[in-house]
PDB file of C-alpha atoms and ligand atoms in Angstrom:
ATOM      1  CA  MET V   1      69.128  57.104 107.299  1.00 98.00           C
ATOM      2  CA  ARG V   2      68.364  56.580 110.919  1.00 98.00           C
ATOM      3  CA  LEU V   3      65.740  58.847 112.764  1.00 98.00           C
ATOM      4  CA  ILE V   4      66.227  60.276 116.209  1.00 98.00           C
ATOM      5  CA  LEU V   5      63.923  62.385 118.017  1.00 98.00           C
ATOM      6  CA  ASP V   6      64.728  66.199 118.804  1.00 98.00           C
ATOM      7  CA  THR V   7      62.735  66.914 121.949  1.00 98.00           C
ATOM      8  CA  ALA V   8      62.899  66.723 125.746  1.00 98.00           C
ATOM      9  CA  ASN V   9      58.985  66.586 126.200  1.00 98.00           C
ATOM     10  CA  LEU V  10      58.549  63.328 128.124  1.00 98.00           C
ATOM     11  CA  LYS V  11      55.093  62.458 126.641  1.00 98.00           C
ATOM     12  CA  ASP V  12      56.336  62.945 123.149  1.00 98.00           C
ATOM     13  CA  ILE V  13      59.462  60.683 123.884  1.00 98.00           C
ATOM     14  CA  GLU V  14      57.192  58.071 125.495  1.00 98.00           C
ATOM     15  CA  TYR V  15      54.956  57.978 122.463  1.00 98.00           C
ATOM     16  CA  PHE V  16      57.392  58.063 119.657  1.00 98.00           C
ATOM     17  CA  ASN V  17      59.874  55.701 121.483  1.00 98.00           C
ATOM     18  CA  THR V  18      57.110  53.143 121.868  1.00 98.00           C
ATOM     19  CA  HIS V  19      55.431  53.531 118.447  1.00 97.00           C
ATOM     20  CA  TYR V  20      57.850  55.020 115.965  1.00 97.00           C
ATOM     21  CA  PRO V  21      61.154  53.614 114.648  1.00 97.00           C
ATOM     22  CA  ILE V  22      63.405  56.248 116.437  1.00 98.00           C
ATOM     23  CA  GLU V  23      66.908  55.222 117.604  1.00 98.00           C
ATOM     24  CA  GLY V  24      67.442  57.895 120.330  1.00 98.00           C
ATOM     25  CA  VAL V  25      66.768  61.358 121.655  1.00 98.00           C
ATOM     26  CA  THR V  26      68.743  64.571 121.107  1.00 98.00           C
ATOM     27  CA  THR V  27      68.542  67.771 123.326  1.00 98.00           C
ATOM     28  CA  ASN V  28      70.202  71.006 123.562  1.00 98.00           C
ATOM     29  CA  PRO V  29      69.912  73.772 126.081  1.00 98.00           C
ATOM     30  CA  THR V  30      66.966  75.407 124.125  1.00 98.00           C
ATOM     31  CA  ILE V  31      65.044  72.212 124.062  1.00 98.00           C
ATOM     32  CA  LEU V  32      65.566  71.484 127.600  1.00 98.00           C
ATOM     33  CA  SER V  33      64.586  75.013 128.620  1.00 98.00           C
ATOM     34  CA  LYS V  34      61.201  74.501 127.152  1.00 98.00           C
ATOM     35  CA  GLU V  35      60.346  71.769 129.525  1.00 98.00           C
ATOM     36  CA  GLY V  36      61.981  73.687 132.606  1.00 95.00           C
ATOM     37  CA  GLY V  37      61.841  72.417 136.201  1.00 97.00           C
ATOM     38  CA  ASP V  38      64.484  69.950 137.397  1.00 98.00           C
ATOM     39  CA  VAL V  39      66.767  69.410 134.444  1.00 98.00           C
ATOM     40  CA  VAL V  40      68.859  66.563 136.024  1.00 98.00           C
ATOM     41  CA  ALA V  41      65.782  64.572 136.776  1.00 98.00           C
ATOM     42  CA  LEU V  42      64.421  65.371 133.231  1.00 98.00           C
ATOM     43  CA  LEU V  43      67.470  63.907 131.568  1.00 98.00           C
ATOM     44  CA  LYS V  44      67.254  60.818 133.911  1.00 98.00           C
ATOM     45  CA  ASN V  45      63.578  60.413 132.925  1.00 98.00           C
ATOM     46  CA  ILE V  46      64.440  60.635 129.226  1.00 98.00           C
ATOM     47  CA  ARG V  47      67.014  57.924 129.738  1.00 98.00           C
ATOM     48  CA  ALA V  48      64.632  55.851 131.722  1.00 98.00           C
ATOM     49  CA  ILE V  49      61.987  55.918 128.904  1.00 98.00           C
ATOM     50  CA  ILE V  50      64.428  55.141 126.062  1.00 98.00           C
ATOM     51  CA  GLY V  51      66.391  52.615 127.957  1.00 98.00           C
ATOM     52  CA  GLU V  52      70.169  52.151 127.972  1.00 98.00           C
ATOM     53  CA  ASP V  53      70.518  50.784 124.530  1.00 98.00           C
ATOM     54  CA  LYS V  54      69.292  53.939 122.680  1.00 98.00           C
ATOM     55  CA  GLU V  55      71.375  57.076 122.016  1.00 98.00           C
ATOM     56  CA  LEU V  56      70.797  60.088 124.286  1.00 98.00           C
ATOM     57  CA  HIS V  57      72.788  63.175 123.046  1.00 98.00           C
ATOM     58  CA  VAL V  58      73.076  65.940 125.624  1.00 98.00           C
ATOM     59  CA  GLN V  59      74.932  69.168 125.131  1.00 98.00           C
ATOM     60  CA  VAL V  60      77.394  70.803 127.384  1.00 98.00           C
ATOM     61  CA  THR V  61      76.661  74.372 128.826  1.00 98.00           C
ATOM     62  CA  GLU V  62      80.285  75.103 129.771  1.00 98.00           C
ATOM     63  CA  THR V  63      82.343  76.997 127.280  1.00 98.00           C
ATOM     64  CA  GLN V  64      86.061  76.686 128.627  1.00 98.00           C
ATOM     65  CA  TYR V  65      88.123  73.603 127.856  1.00 98.00           C
ATOM     66  CA  GLU V  66      88.656  72.291 131.378  1.00 98.00           C
ATOM     67  CA  LYS V  67      85.066  72.915 132.371  1.00 98.00           C
ATOM     68  CA  ILE V  68      83.677  71.265 129.159  1.00 98.00           C
ATOM     69  CA  LEU V  69      85.797  68.143 130.017  1.00 98.00           C
ATOM     70  CA  MET V  70      84.342  68.042 133.744  1.00 98.00           C
ATOM     71  CA  GLU V  71      80.770  68.619 132.431  1.00 98.00           C
ATOM     72  CA  ALA V  72      81.197  66.006 129.682  1.00 98.00           C
ATOM     73  CA  ARG V  73      82.396  63.382 132.291  1.00 98.00           C
ATOM     74  CA  ALA V  74      79.568  64.272 134.547  1.00 98.00           C
ATOM     75  CA  ILE V  75      76.843  63.822 131.785  1.00 98.00           C
ATOM     76  CA  VAL V  76      78.199  60.405 130.932  1.00 98.00           C
ATOM     77  CA  GLY V  77      78.381  59.575 134.633  1.00 98.00           C
ATOM     78  CA  LEU V  78      74.741  60.561 135.151  1.00 98.00           C
ATOM     79  CA  LEU V  79      73.293  59.039 132.010  1.00 98.00           C
ATOM     80  CA  GLY V  80      75.519  55.907 131.264  1.00 98.00           C
ATOM     81  CA  LYS V  81      76.253  54.148 128.155  1.00 95.00           C
ATOM     82  CA  ASN V  82      75.169  55.311 124.741  1.00 98.00           C
ATOM     83  CA  THR V  83      75.293  58.787 125.934  1.00 98.00           C
ATOM     84  CA  PHE V  84      76.855  61.172 123.412  1.00 98.00           C
ATOM     85  CA  VAL V  85      78.072  64.531 124.584  1.00 99.00           C
ATOM     86  CA  LYS V  86      77.249  67.341 122.331  1.00 99.00           C
ATOM     87  CA  ILE V  87      80.121  69.843 122.068  1.00 99.00           C
ATOM     88  CA  PRO V  88      79.694  72.953 119.895  1.00 98.00           C
ATOM     89  CA  ALA V  89      82.280  73.459 116.989  1.00 98.00           C
ATOM     90  CA  THR V  90      84.405  76.102 118.872  1.00 98.00           C
ATOM     91  CA  ASP V  91      88.269  76.138 119.456  1.00 98.00           C
ATOM     92  CA  ALA V  92      87.642  74.965 123.078  1.00 98.00           C
ATOM     93  CA  GLY V  93      85.079  72.505 121.848  1.00 98.00           C
ATOM     94  CA  ILE V  94      87.353  70.862 119.342  1.00 98.00           C
ATOM     95  CA  ARG V  95      90.212  70.713 121.940  1.00 98.00           C
ATOM     96  CA  ALA V  96      87.753  69.085 124.362  1.00 98.00           C
ATOM     97  CA  THR V  97      86.562  66.725 121.634  1.00 98.00           C
ATOM     98  CA  LYS V  98      90.058  65.446 120.947  1.00 98.00           C
ATOM     99  CA  THR V  99      90.815  64.774 124.643  1.00 98.00           C
ATOM    100  CA  LEU V 100      87.404  63.159 125.368  1.00 98.00           C
ATOM    101  CA  ALA V 101      87.212  61.062 122.310  1.00 98.00           C
ATOM    102  CA  ALA V 102      90.792  59.766 123.082  1.00 98.00           C
ATOM    103  CA  GLU V 103      89.264  58.415 126.325  1.00 97.00           C
ATOM    104  CA  GLY V 104      86.649  56.699 124.401  1.00 98.00           C
ATOM    105  CA  MET V 105      83.761  59.148 124.942  1.00 98.00           C
ATOM    106  CA  GLY V 106      81.160  59.462 122.215  1.00 98.00           C
ATOM    107  CA  ILE V 107      81.138  63.056 121.056  1.00 98.00           C
ATOM    108  CA  THR V 108      78.751  64.859 118.765  1.00 99.00           C
ATOM    109  CA  VAL V 109      80.197  68.108 117.619  1.00 98.00           C
ATOM    110  CA  THR V 110      77.265  70.249 117.165  1.00 98.00           C
ATOM    111  CA  ALA V 111      76.270  73.657 115.756  1.00 98.00           C
ATOM    112  CA  VAL V 112      78.167  72.707 112.553  1.00 98.00           C
ATOM    113  CA  LEU V 113      77.634  75.158 109.767  1.00 98.00           C
ATOM    114  CA  SER V 114      80.319  74.290 107.301  1.00 98.00           C
ATOM    115  CA  PRO V 115      82.103  71.170 105.882  1.00 98.00           C
ATOM    116  CA  ALA V 116      85.397  72.679 107.219  1.00 98.00           C
ATOM    117  CA  GLN V 117      84.187  72.514 110.774  1.00 98.00           C
ATOM    118  CA  ALA V 118      82.887  68.895 110.263  1.00 98.00           C
ATOM    119  CA  MET V 119      86.330  67.941 108.916  1.00 98.00           C
ATOM    120  CA  ILE V 120      88.102  69.289 112.002  1.00 98.00           C
ATOM    121  CA  ALA V 121      85.653  67.664 114.208  1.00 98.00           C
ATOM    122  CA  SER V 122      85.986  64.320 112.552  1.00 98.00           C
ATOM    123  CA  LEU V 123      89.735  64.513 112.701  1.00 98.00           C
ATOM    124  CA  ALA V 124      89.605  65.389 116.422  1.00 98.00           C
ATOM    125  CA  GLY V 125      87.564  62.021 116.833  1.00 98.00           C
ATOM    126  CA  ALA V 126      84.014  63.021 117.055  1.00 98.00           C
ATOM    127  CA  SER V 127      81.524  60.164 116.684  1.00 98.00           C
ATOM    128  CA  TYR V 128      78.933  62.453 115.085  1.00 98.00           C
ATOM    129  CA  VAL V 129      78.914  65.891 113.535  1.00 98.00           C
ATOM    130  CA  ALA V 130      75.506  67.723 113.547  1.00 98.00           C
ATOM    131  CA  PRO V 131      75.038  70.161 110.717  1.00 98.00           C
ATOM    132  CA  TYR V 132      72.134  72.603 111.124  1.00 98.00           C
ATOM    133  CA  VAL V 133      70.302  72.276 107.986  1.00 98.00           C
ATOM    134  CA  SER V 134      67.315  74.642 108.454  1.00 97.00           C
ATOM    135  CA  ARG V 135      69.445  77.499 110.126  1.00 97.00           C
ATOM    136  CA  LEU V 136      71.455  77.456 106.917  1.00 97.00           C
ATOM    137  CA  GLU V 137      68.421  77.269 104.654  1.00 95.00           C
ATOM    138  CA  ASN V 138      67.050  80.357 106.566  1.00 94.00           C
ATOM    139  CA  LEU V 139      70.071  82.344 105.669  1.00 96.00           C
ATOM    140  CA  CYS V 140      69.511  81.489 102.053  1.00 94.00           C
ATOM    141  CA  ASP V 141      72.432  79.277 102.292  1.00 95.00           C
ATOM    142  CA  ASP V 142      72.393  75.469 101.267  1.00 97.00           C
ATOM    143  CA  GLY V 143      71.859  73.410 104.341  1.00 98.00           C
ATOM    144  CA  VAL V 144      71.332  70.239 102.164  1.00 98.00           C
ATOM    145  CA  GLY V 145      74.412  71.015 100.182  1.00 98.00           C
ATOM    146  CA  CYS V 146      76.462  71.414 103.237  1.00 98.00           C
ATOM    147  CA  VAL V 147      75.381  67.796 104.411  1.00 98.00           C
ATOM    148  CA  ALA V 148      76.249  66.595 100.896  1.00 98.00           C
ATOM    149  CA  ALA V 149      79.726  68.181 100.919  1.00 98.00           C
ATOM    150  CA  ILE V 150      80.378  66.749 104.490  1.00 98.00           C
ATOM    151  CA  ALA V 151      79.331  63.311 103.209  1.00 98.00           C
ATOM    152  CA  GLU V 152      81.712  63.572 100.310  1.00 98.00           C
ATOM    153  CA  VAL V 153      84.718  64.835 102.521  1.00 97.00           C
ATOM    154  CA  PHE V 154      84.058  61.891 104.948  1.00 98.00           C
ATOM    155  CA  ALA V 155      83.728  59.305 102.056  1.00 97.00           C
ATOM    156  CA  TYR V 156      87.137  60.417 100.582  1.00 96.00           C
ATOM    157  CA  ALA V 157      88.825  60.389 104.007  1.00 96.00           C
ATOM    158  CA  GLY V 158      87.144  56.997 104.999  1.00 96.00           C
ATOM    159  CA  THR V 159      86.262  58.580 108.423  1.00 97.00           C
ATOM    160  CA  LYS V 160      84.192  56.605 110.942  1.00 96.00           C
ATOM    161  CA  THR V 161      82.537  59.882 112.013  1.00 98.00           C
ATOM    162  CA  GLN V 162      78.757  59.862 111.127  1.00 98.00           C
ATOM    163  CA  ILE V 163      76.640  62.832 110.025  1.00 98.00           C
ATOM    164  CA  LEU V 164      73.618  63.527 112.458  1.00 98.00           C
ATOM    165  CA  ALA V 165      71.909  66.225 110.564  1.00 98.00           C
ATOM    166  CA  ALA V 166      69.785  68.565 112.824  1.00 98.00           C
ATOM    167  CA  SER V 167      67.767  71.689 112.770  1.00 98.00           C
ATOM    168  CA  PHE V 168      64.830  70.667 110.472  1.00 98.00           C
ATOM    169  CA  LYS V 169      61.758  72.700 109.748  1.00 97.00           C
ATOM    170  CA  THR V 170      60.314  70.691 106.743  1.00 97.00           C
ATOM    171  CA  VAL V 171      59.856  67.119 105.811  1.00 98.00           C
ATOM    172  CA  LYS V 172      61.542  67.998 102.433  1.00 97.00           C
ATOM    173  CA  GLU V 173      64.722  68.897 104.150  1.00 97.00           C
ATOM    174  CA  VAL V 174      64.860  65.611 105.954  1.00 98.00           C
ATOM    175  CA  LEU V 175      64.129  63.699 102.686  1.00 98.00           C
ATOM    176  CA  ASP V 176      66.835  65.796 100.975  1.00 98.00           C
ATOM    177  CA  VAL V 177      69.581  64.874 103.405  1.00 98.00           C
ATOM    178  CA  ALA V 178      68.495  61.285 103.279  1.00 98.00           C
ATOM    179  CA  THR V 179      69.614  61.120  99.669  1.00 98.00           C
ATOM    180  CA  VAL V 180      73.099  62.662  99.922  1.00 98.00           C
ATOM    181  CA  GLY V 181      74.825  60.237 102.293  1.00 96.00           C
ATOM    182  CA  CYS V 182      73.553  61.463 105.647  1.00 98.00           C
ATOM    183  CA  HIS V 183      73.640  58.772 108.386  1.00 98.00           C
ATOM    184  CA  ALA V 184      70.969  59.962 110.732  1.00 98.00           C
ATOM    185  CA  ALA V 185      68.691  62.959 111.241  1.00 98.00           C
ATOM    186  CA  THR V 186      67.175  64.295 114.405  1.00 98.00           C
ATOM    187  CA  VAL V 187      63.768  65.526 113.942  1.00 98.00           C
ATOM    188  CA  GLY V 188      61.316  67.188 116.279  1.00 98.00           C
ATOM    189  CA  SER V 189      57.779  65.962 117.103  1.00 98.00           C
ATOM    190  CA  ASP V 190      56.036  68.163 114.730  1.00 98.00           C
ATOM    191  CA  VAL V 191      58.139  67.275 111.673  1.00 98.00           C
ATOM    192  CA  MET V 192      58.116  63.614 112.608  1.00 97.00           C
ATOM    193  CA  LYS V 193      54.265  63.660 112.480  1.00 97.00           C
ATOM    194  CA  LYS V 194      54.311  65.496 109.305  1.00 97.00           C
ATOM    195  CA  MET V 195      56.402  62.829 107.764  1.00 97.00           C
ATOM    196  CA  LEU V 196      53.633  60.459 107.913  1.00 96.00           C
ATOM    197  CA  ALA V 197      50.763  62.636 107.239  1.00 96.00           C
ATOM    198  CA  HIS V 198      49.206  62.935 103.569  1.00 96.00           C
ATOM    199  CA  SER V 199      45.867  64.096 102.720  1.00 97.00           C
ATOM    200  CA  THR V 200      45.500  61.613  99.836  1.00 98.00           C
ATOM    201  CA  THR V 201      46.260  58.828 102.232  1.00 98.00           C
ATOM    202  CA  ASP V 202      43.198  59.983 104.265  1.00 97.00           C
ATOM    203  CA  THR V 203      40.933  60.294 101.293  1.00 98.00           C
ATOM    204  CA  SER V 204      42.115  56.802  99.965  1.00 98.00           C
ATOM    205  CA  ILE V 205      41.108  55.305 103.360  1.00 98.00           C
ATOM    206  CA  ALA V 206      37.827  57.068 103.165  1.00 98.00           C
ATOM    207  CA  GLY V 207      37.128  55.665  99.792  1.00 98.00           C
ATOM    208  CA  PHE V 208      38.067  52.179 100.702  1.00 98.00           C
ATOM    209  CA  ARG V 209      35.736  52.427 103.697  1.00 98.00           C
ATOM    210  CA  LYS V 210      32.821  53.783 101.467  1.00 98.00           C
ATOM    211  CA  ASP V 211      33.304  50.879  98.840  1.00 98.00           C
ATOM    212  CA  TRP V 212      33.534  48.270 101.598  1.00 98.00           C
ATOM    213  CA  GLU V 213      30.498  49.330 103.272  1.00 98.00           C
ATOM    214  CA  ARG V 214      28.580  49.485 100.036  1.00 98.00           C
ATOM    215  CA  ALA V 215      29.378  45.830  99.322  1.00 98.00           C
ATOM    216  CA  PHE V 216      29.565  44.354 102.857  1.00 97.00           C
ATOM    217  CA  GLY V 217      27.748  46.712 105.196  1.00 97.00           C
ATOM    218  CA  ARG V 218      29.248  48.224 108.507  1.00 96.00           C
ATOM    219  CA  ASN V 219      30.950  45.125 109.702  1.00 96.00           C
ATOM    220  CA  THR V 220      34.873  45.076 109.377  1.00 97.00           C
ATOM    221  CA  LEU V 221      36.672  42.120 108.041  1.00 97.00           C
ATOM    222  CA  LEU V 222      37.739  41.070 111.564  1.00 98.00           C
ATOM    223  CA  GLU V 223      34.023  41.061 112.767  1.00 97.00           C
ATOM    224  CA  LEU V 224      33.012  38.892 109.616  1.00 97.00           C
ATOM    225  CA  ILE V 225      35.913  36.442 110.353  1.00 98.00           C
ATOM    226  CA  GLN V 226      34.731  36.204 113.941  1.00 97.00           C
ATOM    227  CA  VAL V 227      31.131  35.470 112.761  1.00 97.00           C
ATOM    228  CA  ASP V 228      32.504  32.853 110.417  1.00 97.00           C
ATOM    229  CA  ALA V 229      34.581  31.204 113.139  1.00 97.00           C
ATOM    230  CA  ARG V 230      31.481  30.880 115.625  1.00 96.00           C
TER     231      ARG V 230
HETATM  232  C1  E4P X   1      69.864  69.126 117.884  1.00 66.41           C
HETATM  233  O1  E4P X   1      69.463  68.908 118.943  1.00 66.41           O
HETATM  234  C2  E4P X   1      69.989  70.501 117.424  1.00 66.41           C
HETATM  235  O2  E4P X   1      70.507  71.392 118.510  1.00 66.41           O
HETATM  236  C3  E4P X   1      68.657  71.149 116.999  1.00 66.41           C
HETATM  237  O3  E4P X   1      68.239  70.192 115.984  1.00 66.41           O
HETATM  238  C4  E4P X   1      68.653  72.576 116.624  1.00 66.41           C
HETATM  239  O4  E4P X   1      67.534  72.818 115.944  1.00 66.41           O
HETATM  240  P1  E4P X   1      66.994  74.278 115.778  1.00 66.41           P
HETATM  241  O5  E4P X   1      67.748  74.920 114.713  1.00 66.41           O
HETATM  242  O6  E4P X   1      65.499  74.111 115.342  1.00 66.41           O
HETATM  243  O7  E4P X   1      67.094  74.982 117.113  1.00 66.41           O
END
């Protein structure tokens, strides 16, 4: 399962894009509102940081069919190739998805809360569907089960649409969708950091250091190799 970063914070994007194996960035109106300022410049900066080969998912703010078409074309015009236009799973959204996908535009149908929505989005030509895992879990619904059901529907149909699971609050949710046929997950900076963190990793490293210093002193292996090479 591929990992995408779910933020518009330029510092976080710079850091994770450089050092972590992320394949793109997703945004939505709420994520962009957290950064504020000139949103067009912000989106252009995100594209400049990740480069033209990584995916950038940007959501429409228009809600009427014709306006969604205009906005989607403007977004792709602004941000270039590998830009996926996120369109919510509404009636107008599905109509716009069908039109834009037929033109060859990459569409991520978002705010997906059921396998039925995902199926219609896929048949309309969406490149991705984005089921909201944590929002379902918070309602005592089965977010991971929803992703699993979508994966099963897509597998039976042999569709090319991929699942880009979104809305994660825990590492467990991310790992759970990774085992049910999810293609990609978009994860915020906090959850991304938590995926790597483990207290036993830290205590293991502290133990290695203690044992090393007891046997060889404070020099690192690098320093001892450098001394040997002189
Ligand atoms: C993707 O960008 C989705 O919009 C996002 O993951 C939703 O996350 P939230 O439920 O935490 O707002």
